Coordinates of N, CA and C in Angstrom, one line a residue:
X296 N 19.9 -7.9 32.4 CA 19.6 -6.8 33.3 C 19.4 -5.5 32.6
X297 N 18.7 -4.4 33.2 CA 18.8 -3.3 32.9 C 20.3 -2.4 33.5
X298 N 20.5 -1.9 32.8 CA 21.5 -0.8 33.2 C 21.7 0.7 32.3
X299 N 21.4 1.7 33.4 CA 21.2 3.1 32.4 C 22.4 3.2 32.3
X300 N 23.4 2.6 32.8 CA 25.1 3.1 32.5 C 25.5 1.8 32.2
X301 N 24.9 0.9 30.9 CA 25.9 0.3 30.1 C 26.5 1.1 28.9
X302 N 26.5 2.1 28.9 CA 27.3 2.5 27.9 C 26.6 2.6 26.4
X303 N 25.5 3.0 26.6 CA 24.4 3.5 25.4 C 23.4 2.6 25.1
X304 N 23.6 1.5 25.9 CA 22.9 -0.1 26.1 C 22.1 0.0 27.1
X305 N 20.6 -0.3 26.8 CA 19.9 -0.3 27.7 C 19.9 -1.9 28.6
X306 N 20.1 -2.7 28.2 CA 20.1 -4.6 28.3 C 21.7 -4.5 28.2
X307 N 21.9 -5.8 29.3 CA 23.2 -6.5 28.9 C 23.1 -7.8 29.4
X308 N 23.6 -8.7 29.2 CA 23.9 -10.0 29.8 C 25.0 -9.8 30.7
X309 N 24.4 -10.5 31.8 CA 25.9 -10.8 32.6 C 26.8 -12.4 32.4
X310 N 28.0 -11.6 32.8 CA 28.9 -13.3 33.0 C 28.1 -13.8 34.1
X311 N 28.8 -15.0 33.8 CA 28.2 -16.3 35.1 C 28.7 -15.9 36.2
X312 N 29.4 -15.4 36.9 CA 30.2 -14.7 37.9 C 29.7 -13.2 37.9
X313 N 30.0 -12.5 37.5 CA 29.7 -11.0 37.4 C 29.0 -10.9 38.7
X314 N 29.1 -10.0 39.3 CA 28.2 -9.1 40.1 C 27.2 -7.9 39.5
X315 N 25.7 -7.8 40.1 CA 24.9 -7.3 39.4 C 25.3 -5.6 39.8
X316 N 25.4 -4.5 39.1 CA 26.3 -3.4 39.2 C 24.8 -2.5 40.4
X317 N 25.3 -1.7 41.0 CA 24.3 -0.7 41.9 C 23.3 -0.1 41.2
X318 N 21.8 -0.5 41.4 CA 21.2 0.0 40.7 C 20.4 -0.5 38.9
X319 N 20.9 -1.4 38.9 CA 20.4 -2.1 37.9 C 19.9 -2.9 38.2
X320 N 18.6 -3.5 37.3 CA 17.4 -3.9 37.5 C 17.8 -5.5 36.8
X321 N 17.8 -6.7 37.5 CA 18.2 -8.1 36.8 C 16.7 -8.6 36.5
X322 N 16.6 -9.0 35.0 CA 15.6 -9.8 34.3 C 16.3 -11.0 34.1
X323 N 15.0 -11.8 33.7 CA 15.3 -13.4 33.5 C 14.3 -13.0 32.5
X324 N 14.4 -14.4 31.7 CA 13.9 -14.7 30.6 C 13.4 -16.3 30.5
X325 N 12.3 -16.6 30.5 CA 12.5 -18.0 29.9 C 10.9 -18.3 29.5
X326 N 10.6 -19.1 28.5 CA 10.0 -19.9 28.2 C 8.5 -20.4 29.0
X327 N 7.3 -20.2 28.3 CA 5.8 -20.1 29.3 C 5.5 -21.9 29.6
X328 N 6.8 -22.7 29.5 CA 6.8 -23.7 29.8 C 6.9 -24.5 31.4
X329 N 6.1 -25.8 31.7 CA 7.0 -26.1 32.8 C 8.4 -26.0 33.2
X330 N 9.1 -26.8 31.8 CA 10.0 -26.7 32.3 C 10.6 -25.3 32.3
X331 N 10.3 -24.5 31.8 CA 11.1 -23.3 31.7 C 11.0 -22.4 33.3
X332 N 9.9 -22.6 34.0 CA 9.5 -22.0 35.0 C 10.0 -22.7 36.1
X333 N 10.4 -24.1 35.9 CA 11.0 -24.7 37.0 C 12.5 -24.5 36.8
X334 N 12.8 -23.9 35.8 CA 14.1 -23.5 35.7 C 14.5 -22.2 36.6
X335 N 13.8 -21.5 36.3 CA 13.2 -20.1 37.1 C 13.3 -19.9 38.4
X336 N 12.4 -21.2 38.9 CA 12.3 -21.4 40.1 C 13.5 -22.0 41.0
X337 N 14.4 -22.9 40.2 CA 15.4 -23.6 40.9 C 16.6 -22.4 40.7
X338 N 16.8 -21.2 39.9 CA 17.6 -20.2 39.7 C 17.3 -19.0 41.3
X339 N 15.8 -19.2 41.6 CA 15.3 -18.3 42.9 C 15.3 -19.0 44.0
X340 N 15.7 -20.2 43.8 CA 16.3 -21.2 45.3 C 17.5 -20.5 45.1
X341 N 18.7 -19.8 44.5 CA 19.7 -19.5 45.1 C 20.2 -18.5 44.7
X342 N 18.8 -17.7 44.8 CA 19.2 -15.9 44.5 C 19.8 -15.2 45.5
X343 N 19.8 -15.4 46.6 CA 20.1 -14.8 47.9 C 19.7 -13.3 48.0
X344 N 20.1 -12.4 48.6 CA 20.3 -11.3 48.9 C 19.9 -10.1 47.5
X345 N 20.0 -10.6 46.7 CA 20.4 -9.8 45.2 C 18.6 -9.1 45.5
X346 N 18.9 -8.0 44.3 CA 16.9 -7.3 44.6 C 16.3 -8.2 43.4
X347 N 15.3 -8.3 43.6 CA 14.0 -9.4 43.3 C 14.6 -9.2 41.9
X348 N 14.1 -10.2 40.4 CA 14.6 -10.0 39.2 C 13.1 -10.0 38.8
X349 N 13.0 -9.1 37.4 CA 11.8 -9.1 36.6 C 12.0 -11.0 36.0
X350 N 10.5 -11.0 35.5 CA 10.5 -12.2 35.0 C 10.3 -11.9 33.2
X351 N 10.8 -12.3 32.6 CA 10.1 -11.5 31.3 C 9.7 -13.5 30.6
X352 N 8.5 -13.4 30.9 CA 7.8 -15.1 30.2 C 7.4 -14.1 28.7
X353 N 8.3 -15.4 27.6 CA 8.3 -15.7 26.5 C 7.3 -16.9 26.0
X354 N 5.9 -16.4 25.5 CA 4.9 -17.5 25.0 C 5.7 -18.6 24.2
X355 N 5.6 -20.0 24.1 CA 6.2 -20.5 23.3 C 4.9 -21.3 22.4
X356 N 4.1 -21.1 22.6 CA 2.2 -21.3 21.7 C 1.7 -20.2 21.7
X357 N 0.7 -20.6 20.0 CA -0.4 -19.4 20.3 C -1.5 -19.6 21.4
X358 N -1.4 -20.8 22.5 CA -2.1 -20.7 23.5 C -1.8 -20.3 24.5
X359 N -2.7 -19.7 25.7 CA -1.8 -19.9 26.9 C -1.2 -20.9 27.4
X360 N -0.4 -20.5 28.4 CA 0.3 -21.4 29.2 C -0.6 -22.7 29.9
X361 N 0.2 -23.9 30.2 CA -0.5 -24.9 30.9 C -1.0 -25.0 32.2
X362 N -2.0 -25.6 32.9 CA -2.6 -25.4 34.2 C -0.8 -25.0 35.2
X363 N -0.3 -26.3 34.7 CA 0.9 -27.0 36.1 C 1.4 -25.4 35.8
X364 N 1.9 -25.0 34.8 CA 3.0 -23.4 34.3 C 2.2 -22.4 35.6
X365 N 1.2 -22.0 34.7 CA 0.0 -21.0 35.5 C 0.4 -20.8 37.0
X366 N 0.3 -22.1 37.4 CA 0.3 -22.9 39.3 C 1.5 -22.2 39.5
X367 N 2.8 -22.8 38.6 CA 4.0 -22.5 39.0 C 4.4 -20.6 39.3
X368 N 4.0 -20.0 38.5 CA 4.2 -18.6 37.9 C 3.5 -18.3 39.0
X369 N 2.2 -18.5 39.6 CA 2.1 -17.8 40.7 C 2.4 -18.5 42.0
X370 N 3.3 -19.2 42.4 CA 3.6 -19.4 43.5 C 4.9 -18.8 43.5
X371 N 5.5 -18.6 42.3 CA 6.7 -17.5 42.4 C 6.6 -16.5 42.5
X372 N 5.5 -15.6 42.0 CA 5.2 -13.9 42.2 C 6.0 -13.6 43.3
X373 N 6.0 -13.5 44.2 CA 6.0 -13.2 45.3 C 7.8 -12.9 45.3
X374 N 8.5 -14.0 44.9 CA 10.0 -13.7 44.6 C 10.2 -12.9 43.4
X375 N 9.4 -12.8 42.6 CA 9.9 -11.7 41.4 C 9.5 -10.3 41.7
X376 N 9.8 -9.3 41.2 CA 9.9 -7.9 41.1 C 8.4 -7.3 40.1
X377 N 8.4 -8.6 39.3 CA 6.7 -8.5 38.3 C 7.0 -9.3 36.8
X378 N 6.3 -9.5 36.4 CA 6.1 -10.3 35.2 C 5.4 -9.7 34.1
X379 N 6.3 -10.3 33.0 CA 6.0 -9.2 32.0 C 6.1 -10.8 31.0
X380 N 5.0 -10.4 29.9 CA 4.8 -11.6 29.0 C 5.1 -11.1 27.3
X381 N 5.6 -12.0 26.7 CA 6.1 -11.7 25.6 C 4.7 -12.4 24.4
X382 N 4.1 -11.8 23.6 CA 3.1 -13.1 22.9 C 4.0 -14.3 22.1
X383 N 3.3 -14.8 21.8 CA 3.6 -15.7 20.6 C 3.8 -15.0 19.2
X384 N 5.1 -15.4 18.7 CA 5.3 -14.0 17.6 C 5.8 -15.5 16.6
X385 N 5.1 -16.2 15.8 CA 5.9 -16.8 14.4 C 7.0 -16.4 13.8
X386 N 6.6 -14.7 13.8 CA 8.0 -14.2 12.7 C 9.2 -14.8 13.3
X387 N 9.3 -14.5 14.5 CA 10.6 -15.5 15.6 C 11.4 -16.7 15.0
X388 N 10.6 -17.1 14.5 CA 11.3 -18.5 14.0 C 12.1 -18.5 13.2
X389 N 11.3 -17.3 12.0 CA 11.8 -17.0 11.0 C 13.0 -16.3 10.6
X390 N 13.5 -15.6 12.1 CA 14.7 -14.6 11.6 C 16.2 -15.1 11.8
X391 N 17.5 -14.3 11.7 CA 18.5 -15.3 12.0 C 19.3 -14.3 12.8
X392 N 18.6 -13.0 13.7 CA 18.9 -12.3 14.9 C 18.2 -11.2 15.0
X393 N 18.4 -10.4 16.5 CA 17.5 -9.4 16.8 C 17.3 -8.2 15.8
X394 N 18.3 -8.0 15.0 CA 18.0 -6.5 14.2 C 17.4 -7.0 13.0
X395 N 17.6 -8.3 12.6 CA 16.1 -8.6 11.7 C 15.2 -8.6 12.0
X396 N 15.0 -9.2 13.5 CA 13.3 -9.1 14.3 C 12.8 -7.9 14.0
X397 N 13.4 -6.8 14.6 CA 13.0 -5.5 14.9 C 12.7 -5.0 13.6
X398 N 12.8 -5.1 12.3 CA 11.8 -4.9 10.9 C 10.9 -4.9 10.7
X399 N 10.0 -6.2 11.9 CA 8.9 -6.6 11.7 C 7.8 -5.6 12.8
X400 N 6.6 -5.1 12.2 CA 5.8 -4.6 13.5 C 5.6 -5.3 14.3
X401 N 4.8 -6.5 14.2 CA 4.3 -7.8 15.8 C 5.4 -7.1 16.6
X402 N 6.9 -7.5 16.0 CA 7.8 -7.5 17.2 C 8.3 -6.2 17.5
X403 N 8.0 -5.2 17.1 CA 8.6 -3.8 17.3 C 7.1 -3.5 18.4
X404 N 6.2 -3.4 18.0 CA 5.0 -3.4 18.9 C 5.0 -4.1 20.7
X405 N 5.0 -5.2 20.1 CA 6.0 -6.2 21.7 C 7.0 -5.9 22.4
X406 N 8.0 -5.5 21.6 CA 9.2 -4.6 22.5 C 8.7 -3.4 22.8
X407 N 7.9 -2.8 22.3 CA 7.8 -1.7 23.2 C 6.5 -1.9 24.5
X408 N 5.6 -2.7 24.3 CA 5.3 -2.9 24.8 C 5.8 -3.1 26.6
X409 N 6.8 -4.4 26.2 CA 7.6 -5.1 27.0 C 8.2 -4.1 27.9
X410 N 8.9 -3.0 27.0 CA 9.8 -2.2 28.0 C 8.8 -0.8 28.8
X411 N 8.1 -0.7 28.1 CA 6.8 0.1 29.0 C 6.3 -0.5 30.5
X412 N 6.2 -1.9 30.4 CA 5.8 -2.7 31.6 C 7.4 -2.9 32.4
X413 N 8.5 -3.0 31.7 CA 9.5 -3.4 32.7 C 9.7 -1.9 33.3
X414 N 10.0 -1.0 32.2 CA 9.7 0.4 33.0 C 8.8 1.1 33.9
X415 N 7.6 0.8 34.0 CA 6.7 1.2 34.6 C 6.2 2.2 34.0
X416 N 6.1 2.4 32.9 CA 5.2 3.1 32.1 C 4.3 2.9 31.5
X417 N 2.9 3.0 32.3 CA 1.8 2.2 31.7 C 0.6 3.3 31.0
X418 N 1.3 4.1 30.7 CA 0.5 4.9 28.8 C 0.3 4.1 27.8

């Protein structure tokens, strides 16, 4: 989720229980896979009440996504808040956590990217 008052943190993970705090923005994350999307989708069978969550789809090929994914992703729109896509980045494989990622441009480029569209800053 986003939160301007985690405490210098823009992202946090929640516990499995937690409640989402006033005003913070809940992202998901998963994989431009079927299954990743139908994980998505069985997580928005029992979102209830909460405000809509960004989707942030992570490429897992240098191709696009498959027909069935595609199908899936838009029959969900409508429950998400918007969708924001991450490319296919190799260096990924290569590192052994986020503050090594962020050395690399691809992925410094893509995060900012990323947080311009979850932000709504489209300069």
């Amino acid at each position: 989720m986003l939160d301007g008052d985690a405490g210098g943190e823009r992202a946090r993970v929640l516990a499995p229980s937690e409640s989402i705090p006033y005003g913070a923005q809940p992202l998901l994350l998963a994989e431009s896979t079927v299954y990743g999307l139908t994980c998505v989708e069985q997580l928005l069978q029992r979102w209830g009440p909460l405000p809509k969550p960004w989707l942030v789809l992570v490429s897992d090929a240098p191709a696009r996504p498959v027909s069935d994914a595609r199908y899936l992703l838009r029959a969900l729109g409508g429950r998400l808040a918007g969708v924001a896509t991450v490319p296919y980045l190799p260096v990924l494989r290569a590192v052994k956590g986020p503050d090594e990622a962020m050395e690399h441009k691809d992925v410094l480029a893509a995060a900012a990217r990323l947080r311009r569209t979850i932000e709504g800053d489209r300069s």
